[in-house]
């Protein structure tokens, strides 16, 4: 199966030396890329800035901003059979990027932010993707309800939900705890190494793909 995976944070520049970003390390997305490659699939990893090594056998496309991730996904999605969006994409970016370093002036500084493209939200309708579509949901409350709402609105086959309010798991950790939210049922994967969880997720996506073919 040809699979596109997004991973890591995005960086939204403010001036030549500053940017807005988040705590994503890329570990969850890279673990998925490795698990797919180990299972014999062809993987394209579209990743924001990360310290991690690219897993062997995985094609790699580094990006920085949400706009760059959007362009990379729009270009490569049409030839994919599955896509898994594990990246923590900025929902907003600075409205303008200053050409020079912003100087301190008053006691406060107000930034104007504008929306970035909703890459997952565009996959079905604007990009016309009809393969297996898997989104993530990073929630701090109402995990299953919010994930199920996302599943319908973004027309996904599966939402992988994680509670990012729990210390020691989720963002920038080797461990996570996942709730796999399908249209008809939910599967809870208890806390474990991201590499182990990734293998479970890959098996579930293989089953979804096999179900499509039969
Ligand atoms: O990278 P790690 O340190 O290992 O951390 C893993 C993780 C916590 C980042 C990961 O498990 C995770 O939850 N990834 C999704 C983070 C997120 O931004 O969730 P969200 O609920 O805000 O977004 C929902 C979905 O839409 C996600 O699939 C996201 O990739 C996608 N999205 C979001 C915004 C946007 N502009 N475009 C998108 O495609």
JSON list of C-alpha atoms and ligand atoms in Angstrom, two decimals:
[
{"chain": "A", "resi": 1, "resn": "UNK", "atom": "CA", "xyz": [0.00, 0.00, 0.00]},
{"chain": "A", "resi": 2, "resn": "UNK", "atom": "CA", "xyz": [1.24, 3.54, -0.73]},
{"chain": "A", "resi": 3, "resn": "UNK", "atom": "CA", "xyz": [0.87, 5.62, 2.45]},
{"chain": "A", "resi": 4, "resn": "UNK", "atom": "CA", "xyz": [1.42, 9.32, 3.13]},
{"chain": "A", "resi": 5, "resn": "UNK", "atom": "CA", "xyz": [2.08, 10.27, 6.76]},
{"chain": "A", "resi": 6, "resn": "UNK", "atom": "CA", "xyz": [2.30, 13.78, 8.17]},
{"chain": "A", "resi": 7, "resn": "UNK", "atom": "CA", "xyz": [4.32, 14.24, 11.35]},
{"chain": "A", "resi": 8, "resn": "UNK", "atom": "CA", "xyz": [5.84, 16.78, 13.68]},
{"chain": "A", "resi": 9, "resn": "UNK", "atom": "CA", "xyz": [5.07, 20.44, 14.31]},
{"chain": "A", "resi": 10, "resn": "UNK", "atom": "CA", "xyz": [4.91, 23.30, 11.84]},
{"chain": "A", "resi": 11, "resn": "UNK", "atom": "CA", "xyz": [6.84, 26.55, 12.27]},
{"chain": "A", "resi": 12, "resn": "UNK", "atom": "CA", "xyz": [5.09, 29.77, 11.38]},
{"chain": "A", "resi": 13, "resn": "UNK", "atom": "CA", "xyz": [7.60, 32.64, 11.00]},
{"chain": "A", "resi": 14, "resn": "UNK", "atom": "CA", "xyz": [7.05, 36.01, 12.64]},
{"chain": "A", "resi": 15, "resn": "UNK", "atom": "CA", "xyz": [10.31, 37.67, 11.55]},
{"chain": "A", "resi": 16, "resn": "UNK", "atom": "CA", "xyz": [13.71, 36.34, 10.39]},
{"chain": "A", "resi": 17, "resn": "UNK", "atom": "CA", "xyz": [14.55, 34.91, 13.84]},
{"chain": "A", "resi": 18, "resn": "UNK", "atom": "CA", "xyz": [11.20, 34.06, 15.49]},
{"chain": "A", "resi": 19, "resn": "UNK", "atom": "CA", "xyz": [8.38, 31.63, 14.83]},
{"chain": "A", "resi": 20, "resn": "UNK", "atom": "CA", "xyz": [5.23, 30.13, 16.37]},
{"chain": "A", "resi": 21, "resn": "UNK", "atom": "CA", "xyz": [5.29, 26.36, 16.91]},
{"chain": "A", "resi": 22, "resn": "UNK", "atom": "CA", "xyz": [4.15, 23.63, 19.34]},
{"chain": "A", "resi": 23, "resn": "UNK", "atom": "CA", "xyz": [5.57, 20.75, 21.40]},
{"chain": "A", "resi": 24, "resn": "UNK", "atom": "CA", "xyz": [5.23, 18.00, 18.79]},
{"chain": "A", "resi": 25, "resn": "UNK", "atom": "CA", "xyz": [8.47, 15.98, 18.48]},
{"chain": "A", "resi": 26, "resn": "UNK", "atom": "CA", "xyz": [7.38, 13.89, 15.50]},
{"chain": "A", "resi": 27, "resn": "UNK", "atom": "CA", "xyz": [7.68, 10.65, 17.54]},
{"chain": "A", "resi": 28, "resn": "UNK", "atom": "CA", "xyz": [4.13, 9.43, 16.90]},
{"chain": "A", "resi": 29, "resn": "UNK", "atom": "CA", "xyz": [4.27, 10.08, 13.14]},
{"chain": "A", "resi": 30, "resn": "UNK", "atom": "CA", "xyz": [7.78, 8.63, 12.74]},
{"chain": "A", "resi": 31, "resn": "UNK", "atom": "CA", "xyz": [6.75, 5.51, 14.70]},
{"chain": "A", "resi": 32, "resn": "UNK", "atom": "CA", "xyz": [3.84, 5.08, 12.26]},
{"chain": "A", "resi": 33, "resn": "UNK", "atom": "CA", "xyz": [6.16, 5.59, 9.27]},
{"chain": "A", "resi": 34, "resn": "UNK", "atom": "CA", "xyz": [8.50, 2.92, 10.63]},
{"chain": "A", "resi": 35, "resn": "UNK", "atom": "CA", "xyz": [5.65, 0.49, 11.41]},
{"chain": "A", "resi": 36, "resn": "UNK", "atom": "CA", "xyz": [4.21, 0.87, 7.90]},
{"chain": "A", "resi": 37, "resn": "UNK", "atom": "CA", "xyz": [7.65, 0.41, 6.30]},
{"chain": "A", "resi": 38, "resn": "UNK", "atom": "CA", "xyz": [8.38, -2.65, 8.50]},
{"chain": "A", "resi": 39, "resn": "UNK", "atom": "CA", "xyz": [5.06, -4.13, 7.33]},
{"chain": "A", "resi": 40, "resn": "UNK", "atom": "CA", "xyz": [6.21, -3.78, 3.70]},
{"chain": "A", "resi": 41, "resn": "UNK", "atom": "CA", "xyz": [4.30, -0.63, 2.71]},
{"chain": "A", "resi": 42, "resn": "UNK", "atom": "CA", "xyz": [5.66, 2.26, 0.62]},
{"chain": "A", "resi": 43, "resn": "UNK", "atom": "CA", "xyz": [5.79, 5.34, 2.86]},
{"chain": "A", "resi": 44, "resn": "UNK", "atom": "CA", "xyz": [6.13, 9.06, 2.17]},
{"chain": "A", "resi": 45, "resn": "UNK", "atom": "CA", "xyz": [6.76, 10.98, 5.39]},
{"chain": "A", "resi": 46, "resn": "UNK", "atom": "CA", "xyz": [5.92, 14.70, 5.18]},
{"chain": "A", "resi": 47, "resn": "UNK", "atom": "CA", "xyz": [7.43, 16.15, 8.32]},
{"chain": "A", "resi": 48, "resn": "UNK", "atom": "CA", "xyz": [7.83, 19.43, 10.09]},
{"chain": "A", "resi": 49, "resn": "UNK", "atom": "CA", "xyz": [11.12, 20.14, 11.94]},
{"chain": "A", "resi": 50, "resn": "UNK", "atom": "CA", "xyz": [12.15, 17.16, 14.11]},
{"chain": "A", "resi": 51, "resn": "UNK", "atom": "CA", "xyz": [15.36, 15.84, 15.68]},
{"chain": "A", "resi": 52, "resn": "UNK", "atom": "CA", "xyz": [14.47, 12.25, 14.79]},
{"chain": "A", "resi": 53, "resn": "UNK", "atom": "CA", "xyz": [16.20, 10.05, 12.21]},
{"chain": "A", "resi": 54, "resn": "UNK", "atom": "CA", "xyz": [14.09, 9.18, 9.19]},
{"chain": "A", "resi": 55, "resn": "UNK", "atom": "CA", "xyz": [13.23, 5.47, 9.46]},
{"chain": "A", "resi": 56, "resn": "UNK", "atom": "CA", "xyz": [15.05, 3.30, 6.90]},
{"chain": "A", "resi": 57, "resn": "UNK", "atom": "CA", "xyz": [13.17, 2.69, 3.66]},
{"chain": "A", "resi": 58, "resn": "UNK", "atom": "CA", "xyz": [10.90, 5.71, 4.12]},
{"chain": "A", "resi": 59, "resn": "UNK", "atom": "CA", "xyz": [10.72, 8.53, 1.52]},
{"chain": "A", "resi": 60, "resn": "UNK", "atom": "CA", "xyz": [11.09, 11.87, 3.26]},
{"chain": "A", "resi": 61, "resn": "UNK", "atom": "CA", "xyz": [9.78, 15.33, 2.46]},
{"chain": "A", "resi": 62, "resn": "UNK", "atom": "CA", "xyz": [10.73, 17.98, 5.02]},
{"chain": "A", "resi": 63, "resn": "UNK", "atom": "CA", "xyz": [8.59, 21.11, 5.34]},
{"chain": "A", "resi": 64, "resn": "UNK", "atom": "CA", "xyz": [8.44, 24.03, 7.79]},
{"chain": "A", "resi": 65, "resn": "UNK", "atom": "CA", "xyz": [5.09, 25.80, 7.58]},
{"chain": "A", "resi": 66, "resn": "UNK", "atom": "CA", "xyz": [1.46, 24.69, 7.40]},
{"chain": "A", "resi": 67, "resn": "UNK", "atom": "CA", "xyz": [1.30, 26.17, 3.89]},
{"chain": "A", "resi": 68, "resn": "UNK", "atom": "CA", "xyz": [4.28, 24.05, 2.80]},
{"chain": "A", "resi": 69, "resn": "UNK", "atom": "CA", "xyz": [2.72, 20.92, 4.34]},
{"chain": "A", "resi": 70, "resn": "UNK", "atom": "CA", "xyz": [-0.53, 21.74, 2.55]},
{"chain": "A", "resi": 71, "resn": "UNK", "atom": "CA", "xyz": [1.26, 22.02, -0.82]},
{"chain": "A", "resi": 72, "resn": "UNK", "atom": "CA", "xyz": [3.23, 18.80, -0.27]},
{"chain": "A", "resi": 73, "resn": "UNK", "atom": "CA", "xyz": [0.10, 16.84, 0.69]},
{"chain": "A", "resi": 74, "resn": "UNK", "atom": "CA", "xyz": [-1.94, 18.26, -2.22]},
{"chain": "A", "resi": 75, "resn": "UNK", "atom": "CA", "xyz": [0.81, 17.23, -4.63]},
{"chain": "A", "resi": 76, "resn": "UNK", "atom": "CA", "xyz": [1.36, 13.67, -3.41]},
{"chain": "A", "resi": 77, "resn": "UNK", "atom": "CA", "xyz": [-2.05, 12.59, -2.05]},
{"chain": "A", "resi": 78, "resn": "UNK", "atom": "CA", "xyz": [-3.59, 11.65, -5.44]},
{"chain": "A", "resi": 79, "resn": "UNK", "atom": "CA", "xyz": [-1.24, 8.65, -5.87]},
{"chain": "A", "resi": 80, "resn": "UNK", "atom": "CA", "xyz": [-1.68, 7.35, -2.29]},
{"chain": "A", "resi": 81, "resn": "UNK", "atom": "CA", "xyz": [-3.91, 4.53, -1.07]},
{"chain": "A", "resi": 82, "resn": "UNK", "atom": "CA", "xyz": [-3.90, 5.67, 2.55]},
{"chain": "A", "resi": 83, "resn": "UNK", "atom": "CA", "xyz": [-3.03, 8.85, 4.44]},
{"chain": "A", "resi": 84, "resn": "UNK", "atom": "CA", "xyz": [-2.42, 9.33, 8.15]},
{"chain": "A", "resi": 85, "resn": "UNK", "atom": "CA", "xyz": [-2.29, 12.88, 9.50]},
{"chain": "A", "resi": 86, "resn": "UNK", "atom": "CA", "xyz": [-0.31, 12.74, 12.76]},
{"chain": "A", "resi": 87, "resn": "UNK", "atom": "CA", "xyz": [1.22, 16.23, 12.43]},
{"chain": "A", "resi": 88, "resn": "UNK", "atom": "CA", "xyz": [0.40, 19.01, 14.87]},
{"chain": "A", "resi": 89, "resn": "UNK", "atom": "CA", "xyz": [-0.28, 21.66, 12.22]},
{"chain": "A", "resi": 90, "resn": "UNK", "atom": "CA", "xyz": [-0.63, 25.28, 13.34]},
{"chain": "A", "resi": 91, "resn": "UNK", "atom": "CA", "xyz": [-4.25, 26.40, 12.97]},
{"chain": "A", "resi": 92, "resn": "UNK", "atom": "CA", "xyz": [-3.13, 30.05, 12.72]},
{"chain": "A", "resi": 93, "resn": "UNK", "atom": "CA", "xyz": [-0.04, 31.85, 11.42]},
{"chain": "A", "resi": 94, "resn": "UNK", "atom": "CA", "xyz": [1.09, 35.48, 11.73]},
{"chain": "A", "resi": 95, "resn": "UNK", "atom": "CA", "xyz": [-0.78, 37.62, 9.17]},
{"chain": "A", "resi": 96, "resn": "UNK", "atom": "CA", "xyz": [2.48, 39.21, 8.06]},
{"chain": "A", "resi": 97, "resn": "UNK", "atom": "CA", "xyz": [6.11, 38.17, 8.35]},
{"chain": "A", "resi": 98, "resn": "UNK", "atom": "CA", "xyz": [8.35, 41.12, 9.22]},
{"chain": "A", "resi": 99, "resn": "UNK", "atom": "CA", "xyz": [11.32, 41.50, 6.87]},
{"chain": "A", "resi": 100, "resn": "UNK", "atom": "CA", "xyz": [13.57, 42.61, 9.74]},
{"chain": "A", "resi": 101, "resn": "UNK", "atom": "CA", "xyz": [13.77, 41.48, 13.38]},
{"chain": "A", "resi": 102, "resn": "UNK", "atom": "CA", "xyz": [10.87, 43.04, 15.30]},
{"chain": "A", "resi": 103, "resn": "UNK", "atom": "CA", "xyz": [12.27, 45.62, 17.74]},
{"chain": "A", "resi": 104, "resn": "UNK", "atom": "CA", "xyz": [10.99, 46.03, 21.29]},
{"chain": "A", "resi": 105, "resn": "UNK", "atom": "CA", "xyz": [8.86, 49.13, 21.58]},
{"chain": "A", "resi": 106, "resn": "UNK", "atom": "CA", "xyz": [5.80, 49.46, 23.86]},
{"chain": "A", "resi": 107, "resn": "UNK", "atom": "CA", "xyz": [4.90, 47.38, 26.94]},
{"chain": "A", "resi": 108, "resn": "UNK", "atom": "CA", "xyz": [2.62, 45.11, 24.89]},
{"chain": "A", "resi": 109, "resn": "UNK", "atom": "CA", "xyz": [2.72, 43.73, 21.38]},
{"chain": "A", "resi": 110, "resn": "UNK", "atom": "CA", "xyz": [-0.38, 42.46, 19.61]},
{"chain": "A", "resi": 111, "resn": "UNK", "atom": "CA", "xyz": [-0.01, 39.84, 16.88]},
{"chain": "A", "resi": 112, "resn": "UNK", "atom": "CA", "xyz": [-2.60, 39.35, 14.18]},
{"chain": "A", "resi": 113, "resn": "UNK", "atom": "CA", "xyz": [-3.02, 35.70, 13.22]},
{"chain": "A", "resi": 114, "resn": "UNK", "atom": "CA", "xyz": [-4.84, 34.26, 10.22]},
{"chain": "A", "resi": 115, "resn": "UNK", "atom": "CA", "xyz": [-6.11, 30.71, 9.58]},
{"chain": "A", "resi": 116, "resn": "UNK", "atom": "CA", "xyz": [-3.90, 28.13, 7.88]},
{"chain": "A", "resi": 117, "resn": "UNK", "atom": "CA", "xyz": [-5.39, 25.61, 5.44]},
{"chain": "A", "resi": 118, "resn": "UNK", "atom": "CA", "xyz": [-7.19, 22.67, 7.10]},
{"chain": "A", "resi": 119, "resn": "UNK", "atom": "CA", "xyz": [-5.21, 19.97, 5.29]},
{"chain": "A", "resi": 120, "resn": "UNK", "atom": "CA", "xyz": [-7.18, 17.02, 6.70]},
{"chain": "A", "resi": 121, "resn": "UNK", "atom": "CA", "xyz": [-10.44, 18.87, 6.08]},
{"chain": "A", "resi": 122, "resn": "UNK", "atom": "CA", "xyz": [-9.55, 19.41, 2.41]},
{"chain": "A", "resi": 123, "resn": "UNK", "atom": "CA", "xyz": [-8.40, 15.84, 1.71]},
{"chain": "A", "resi": 124, "resn": "UNK", "atom": "CA", "xyz": [-11.79, 14.49, 0.61]},
{"chain": "A", "resi": 125, "resn": "UNK", "atom": "CA", "xyz": [-13.59, 17.48, -0.86]},
{"chain": "A", "resi": 126, "resn": "UNK", "atom": "CA", "xyz": [-10.92, 19.74, -2.35]},
{"chain": "A", "resi": 127, "resn": "UNK", "atom": "CA", "xyz": [-8.19, 17.15, -3.04]},
{"chain": "A", "resi": 128, "resn": "UNK", "atom": "CA", "xyz": [-10.67, 14.41, -4.05]},
{"chain": "A", "resi": 129, "resn": "UNK", "atom": "CA", "xyz": [-8.86, 11.70, -2.05]},
{"chain": "A", "resi": 130, "resn": "UNK", "atom": "CA", "xyz": [-10.80, 8.43, -1.94]},
{"chain": "A", "resi": 131, "resn": "UNK", "atom": "CA", "xyz": [-8.26, 6.20, -0.17]},
{"chain": "A", "resi": 132, "resn": "UNK", "atom": "CA", "xyz": [-8.23, 5.30, 3.53]},
{"chain": "A", "resi": 133, "resn": "UNK", "atom": "CA", "xyz": [-8.19, 8.60, 5.43]},
{"chain": "A", "resi": 134, "resn": "UNK", "atom": "CA", "xyz": [-6.96, 8.66, 9.02]},
{"chain": "A", "resi": 135, "resn": "UNK", "atom": "CA", "xyz": [-6.89, 11.83, 11.12]},
{"chain": "A", "resi": 136, "resn": "UNK", "atom": "CA", "xyz": [-5.64, 12.41, 14.64]},
{"chain": "A", "resi": 137, "resn": "UNK", "atom": "CA", "xyz": [-7.46, 14.31, 17.37]},
{"chain": "A", "resi": 138, "resn": "UNK", "atom": "CA", "xyz": [-5.45, 15.95, 20.13]},
{"chain": "A", "resi": 139, "resn": "UNK", "atom": "CA", "xyz": [-7.98, 16.75, 22.84]},
{"chain": "A", "resi": 140, "resn": "UNK", "atom": "CA", "xyz": [-7.94, 17.89, 26.44]},
{"chain": "A", "resi": 141, "resn": "UNK", "atom": "CA", "xyz": [-11.62, 17.05, 27.15]},
{"chain": "A", "resi": 142, "resn": "UNK", "atom": "CA", "xyz": [-14.51, 15.01, 25.72]},
{"chain": "A", "resi": 143, "resn": "UNK", "atom": "CA", "xyz": [-12.04, 12.81, 23.81]},
{"chain": "A", "resi": 144, "resn": "UNK", "atom": "CA", "xyz": [-14.44, 10.36, 22.17]},
{"chain": "A", "resi": 145, "resn": "UNK", "atom": "CA", "xyz": [-17.22, 12.86, 21.40]},
{"chain": "A", "resi": 146, "resn": "UNK", "atom": "CA", "xyz": [-14.82, 15.36, 19.83]},
{"chain": "A", "resi": 147, "resn": "UNK", "atom": "CA", "xyz": [-13.06, 12.63, 17.83]},
{"chain": "A", "resi": 148, "resn": "UNK", "atom": "CA", "xyz": [-16.38, 11.24, 16.56]},
{"chain": "A", "resi": 149, "resn": "UNK", "atom": "CA", "xyz": [-17.46, 14.71, 15.51]},
{"chain": "A", "resi": 150, "resn": "UNK", "atom": "CA", "xyz": [-14.15, 15.11, 13.59]},
{"chain": "A", "resi": 151, "resn": "UNK", "atom": "CA", "xyz": [-14.59, 11.68, 11.99]},
{"chain": "A", "resi": 152, "resn": "UNK", "atom": "CA", "xyz": [-17.88, 12.78, 10.40]},
{"chain": "A", "resi": 153, "resn": "UNK", "atom": "CA", "xyz": [-16.96, 16.37, 9.50]},
{"chain": "A", "resi": 154, "resn": "UNK", "atom": "CA", "xyz": [-13.64, 15.44, 7.83]},
{"chain": "A", "resi": 155, "resn": "UNK", "atom": "CA", "xyz": [-15.07, 12.25, 6.27]},
{"chain": "A", "resi": 156, "resn": "UNK", "atom": "CA", "xyz": [-12.35, 10.04, 7.77]},
{"chain": "A", "resi": 157, "resn": "UNK", "atom": "CA", "xyz": [-12.32, 6.24, 8.03]},
{"chain": "A", "resi": 158, "resn": "UNK", "atom": "CA", "xyz": [-10.64, 6.45, 11.43]},
{"chain": "A", "resi": 159, "resn": "UNK", "atom": "CA", "xyz": [-9.71, 9.09, 13.98]},
{"chain": "A", "resi": 160, "resn": "UNK", "atom": "CA", "xyz": [-6.81, 8.29, 16.31]},
{"chain": "A", "resi": 161, "resn": "UNK", "atom": "CA", "xyz": [-7.60, 10.28, 19.44]},
{"chain": "A", "resi": 162, "resn": "UNK", "atom": "CA", "xyz": [-5.18, 11.12, 22.25]},
{"chain": "A", "resi": 163, "resn": "UNK", "atom": "CA", "xyz": [-5.73, 13.00, 25.47]},
{"chain": "A", "resi": 164, "resn": "UNK", "atom": "CA", "xyz": [-2.95, 15.61, 25.42]},
{"chain": "A", "resi": 165, "resn": "UNK", "atom": "CA", "xyz": [-3.77, 16.91, 28.92]},
{"chain": "A", "resi": 166, "resn": "UNK", "atom": "CA", "xyz": [-2.20, 13.82, 30.52]},
{"chain": "A", "resi": 167, "resn": "UNK", "atom": "CA", "xyz": [1.38, 14.37, 31.71]},
{"chain": "A", "resi": 168, "resn": "UNK", "atom": "CA", "xyz": [4.08, 11.94, 30.46]},
{"chain": "A", "resi": 169, "resn": "UNK", "atom": "CA", "xyz": [2.20, 10.82, 27.33]},
{"chain": "A", "resi": 170, "resn": "UNK", "atom": "CA", "xyz": [1.28, 12.41, 24.01]},
{"chain": "A", "resi": 171, "resn": "UNK", "atom": "CA", "xyz": [3.33, 15.45, 22.98]},
{"chain": "A", "resi": 172, "resn": "UNK", "atom": "CA", "xyz": [7.12, 14.91, 23.06]},
{"chain": "A", "resi": 173, "resn": "UNK", "atom": "CA", "xyz": [6.94, 11.56, 24.88]},
{"chain": "A", "resi": 174, "resn": "UNK", "atom": "CA", "xyz": [7.91, 8.01, 23.84]},
{"chain": "A", "resi": 175, "resn": "UNK", "atom": "CA", "xyz": [4.54, 6.82, 25.17]},
{"chain": "A", "resi": 176, "resn": "UNK", "atom": "CA", "xyz": [0.91, 7.42, 24.36]},
{"chain": "A", "resi": 177, "resn": "UNK", "atom": "CA", "xyz": [-2.59, 6.09, 24.99]},
{"chain": "A", "resi": 178, "resn": "UNK", "atom": "CA", "xyz": [-4.95, 5.99, 22.02]},
{"chain": "A", "resi": 179, "resn": "UNK", "atom": "CA", "xyz": [-8.64, 5.75, 21.31]},
{"chain": "A", "resi": 180, "resn": "UNK", "atom": "CA", "xyz": [-9.34, 4.50, 17.79]},
{"chain": "A", "resi": 181, "resn": "UNK", "atom": "CA", "xyz": [-12.68, 5.96, 16.73]},
{"chain": "A", "resi": 182, "resn": "UNK", "atom": "CA", "xyz": [-14.29, 4.20, 13.74]},
{"chain": "A", "resi": 183, "resn": "UNK", "atom": "CA", "xyz": [-17.75, 5.00, 12.31]},
{"chain": "A", "resi": 184, "resn": "UNK", "atom": "CA", "xyz": [-19.35, 1.96, 14.01]},
{"chain": "A", "resi": 185, "resn": "UNK", "atom": "CA", "xyz": [-17.11, 1.24, 16.99]},
{"chain": "A", "resi": 186, "resn": "UNK", "atom": "CA", "xyz": [-14.26, 2.38, 19.23]},
{"chain": "A", "resi": 187, "resn": "UNK", "atom": "CA", "xyz": [-11.08, 0.56, 20.27]},
{"chain": "A", "resi": 188, "resn": "UNK", "atom": "CA", "xyz": [-9.06, 1.68, 23.31]},
{"chain": "A", "resi": 189, "resn": "UNK", "atom": "CA", "xyz": [-5.29, 1.05, 23.18]},
{"chain": "A", "resi": 190, "resn": "UNK", "atom": "CA", "xyz": [-3.90, 1.41, 26.72]},
{"chain": "A", "resi": 191, "resn": "UNK", "atom": "CA", "xyz": [-0.72, 3.34, 27.48]},
{"chain": "A", "resi": 192, "resn": "UNK", "atom": "CA", "xyz": [2.30, 1.86, 25.70]},
{"chain": "A", "resi": 193, "resn": "UNK", "atom": "CA", "xyz": [5.39, 2.81, 23.68]},
{"chain": "A", "resi": 194, "resn": "UNK", "atom": "CA", "xyz": [4.49, 4.77, 20.56]},
{"chain": "A", "resi": 195, "resn": "UNK", "atom": "CA", "xyz": [6.31, 2.13, 18.48]},
{"chain": "A", "resi": 196, "resn": "UNK", "atom": "CA", "xyz": [4.02, -0.64, 19.82]},
{"chain": "A", "resi": 197, "resn": "UNK", "atom": "CA", "xyz": [0.88, 1.44, 19.42]},
{"chain": "A", "resi": 198, "resn": "UNK", "atom": "CA", "xyz": [1.91, 2.30, 15.85]},
{"chain": "A", "resi": 199, "resn": "UNK", "atom": "CA", "xyz": [1.97, -1.41, 14.94]},
{"chain": "A", "resi": 200, "resn": "UNK", "atom": "CA", "xyz": [-1.63, -1.79, 16.20]},
{"chain": "A", "resi": 201, "resn": "UNK", "atom": "CA", "xyz": [-2.72, 1.25, 14.21]},
{"chain": "A", "resi": 202, "resn": "UNK", "atom": "CA", "xyz": [-1.07, -0.11, 11.05]},
{"chain": "A", "resi": 203, "resn": "UNK", "atom": "CA", "xyz": [-2.93, -3.44, 11.48]},
{"chain": "A", "resi": 204, "resn": "UNK", "atom": "CA", "xyz": [-6.25, -1.61, 11.84]},
{"chain": "A", "resi": 205, "resn": "UNK", "atom": "CA", "xyz": [-5.54, 0.42, 8.68]},
{"chain": "A", "resi": 206, "resn": "UNK", "atom": "CA", "xyz": [-4.59, -2.76, 6.79]},
{"chain": "A", "resi": 207, "resn": "UNK", "atom": "CA", "xyz": [-7.97, -4.23, 7.81]},
{"chain": "A", "resi": 208, "resn": "UNK", "atom": "CA", "xyz": [-9.78, -1.10, 6.60]},
{"chain": "A", "resi": 209, "resn": "UNK", "atom": "CA", "xyz": [-7.95, -1.35, 3.25]},
{"chain": "A", "resi": 210, "resn": "UNK", "atom": "CA", "xyz": [-8.74, -5.06, 2.93]},
{"chain": "A", "resi": 211, "resn": "UNK", "atom": "CA", "xyz": [-12.41, -4.31, 3.71]},
{"chain": "A", "resi": 212, "resn": "UNK", "atom": "CA", "xyz": [-12.50, -1.74, 0.91]},
{"chain": "A", "resi": 213, "resn": "UNK", "atom": "CA", "xyz": [-11.16, -4.24, -1.63]},
{"chain": "A", "resi": 214, "resn": "UNK", "atom": "CA", "xyz": [-13.54, -7.12, -0.78]},
{"chain": "B", "resi": 1, "resn": "LIG", "atom": "O1", "xyz": [4.83, 14.45, 17.70]},
{"chain": "B", "resi": 1, "resn": "LIG", "atom": "P1", "xyz": [4.71, 13.85, 19.09]},
{"chain": "B", "resi": 1, "resn": "LIG", "atom": "O2", "xyz": [5.55, 14.57, 20.12]},
{"chain": "B", "resi": 1, "resn": "LIG", "atom": "O3", "xyz": [4.97, 12.35, 19.06]},
{"chain": "B", "resi": 1, "resn": "LIG", "atom": "O4", "xyz": [3.21, 14.04, 19.58]},
{"chain": "B", "resi": 1, "resn": "LIG", "atom": "C1", "xyz": [2.19, 13.32, 18.97]},
{"chain": "B", "resi": 1, "resn": "LIG", "atom": "C2", "xyz": [0.93, 14.20, 18.78]},
{"chain": "B", "resi": 1, "resn": "LIG", "atom": "C3", "xyz": [0.35, 14.53, 20.15]},
{"chain": "B", "resi": 1, "resn": "LIG", "atom": "C4", "xyz": [1.29, 15.48, 18.01]},
{"chain": "B", "resi": 1, "resn": "LIG", "atom": "C5", "xyz": [-0.04, 13.32, 17.91]},
{"chain": "B", "resi": 1, "resn": "LIG", "atom": "O5", "xyz": [-0.36, 12.14, 18.62]},
{"chain": "B", "resi": 1, "resn": "LIG", "atom": "C6", "xyz": [-1.32, 14.09, 17.58]},
{"chain": "B", "resi": 1, "resn": "LIG", "atom": "O6", "xyz": [-2.27, 14.14, 18.34]},
{"chain": "B", "resi": 1, "resn": "LIG", "atom": "N1", "xyz": [-1.34, 14.70, 16.38]},
{"chain": "B", "resi": 1, "resn": "LIG", "atom": "C7", "xyz": [-2.41, 15.63, 15.95]},
{"chain": "B", "resi": 1, "resn": "LIG", "atom": "C8", "xyz": [-2.22, 16.96, 16.62]},
{"chain": "B", "resi": 1, "resn": "LIG", "atom": "C9", "xyz": [-3.29, 17.97, 16.25]},
{"chain": "B", "resi": 1, "resn": "LIG", "atom": "O7", "xyz": [-2.94, 19.03, 15.77]},
{"chain": "B", "resi": 1, "resn": "LIG", "atom": "O8", "xyz": [-4.54, 17.60, 16.43]},
{"chain": "B", "resi": 1, "resn": "LIG", "atom": "P2", "xyz": [-5.83, 18.51, 16.09]},
{"chain": "B", "resi": 1, "resn": "LIG", "atom": "O9", "xyz": [-6.94, 17.88, 16.88]},
{"chain": "B", "resi": 1, "resn": "LIG", "atom": "O10", "xyz": [-5.56, 19.95, 16.31]},
{"chain": "B", "resi": 1, "resn": "LIG", "atom": "O11", "xyz": [-6.01, 18.28, 14.53]},
{"chain": "B", "resi": 1, "resn": "LIG", "atom": "C10", "xyz": [-6.88, 17.31, 14.00]},
{"chain": "B", "resi": 1, "resn": "LIG", "atom": "C11", "xyz": [-6.33, 16.71, 12.72]},
{"chain": "B", "resi": 1, "resn": "LIG", "atom": "O12", "xyz": [-6.30, 17.71, 11.68]},
{"chain": "B", "resi": 1, "resn": "LIG", "atom": "C12", "xyz": [-4.94, 16.13, 12.82]},
{"chain": "B", "resi": 1, "resn": "LIG", "atom": "O13", "xyz": [-4.92, 14.95, 12.03]},
{"chain": "B", "resi": 1, "resn": "LIG", "atom": "C13", "xyz": [-4.06, 17.21, 12.21]},
{"chain": "B", "resi": 1, "resn": "LIG", "atom": "O14", "xyz": [-2.87, 16.67, 11.61]},
{"chain": "B", "resi": 1, "resn": "LIG", "atom": "C14", "xyz": [-5.00, 17.80, 11.15]},
{"chain": "B", "resi": 1, "resn": "LIG", "atom": "N2", "xyz": [-4.80, 19.22, 10.82]},
{"chain": "B", "resi": 1, "resn": "LIG", "atom": "C15", "xyz": [-4.91, 20.18, 11.79]},
{"chain": "B", "resi": 1, "resn": "LIG", "atom": "C16", "xyz": [-4.79, 21.51, 11.44]},
{"chain": "B", "resi": 1, "resn": "LIG", "atom": "C17", "xyz": [-4.56, 21.85, 10.10]},
{"chain": "B", "resi": 1, "resn": "LIG", "atom": "N3", "xyz": [-4.42, 23.13, 9.72]},
{"chain": "B", "resi": 1, "resn": "LIG", "atom": "N4", "xyz": [-4.46, 20.88, 9.16]},
{"chain": "B", "resi": 1, "resn": "LIG", "atom": "C18", "xyz": [-4.57, 19.58, 9.50]},
{"chain": "B", "resi": 1, "resn": "LIG", "atom": "O15", "xyz": [-4.47, 18.68, 8.64]}
]
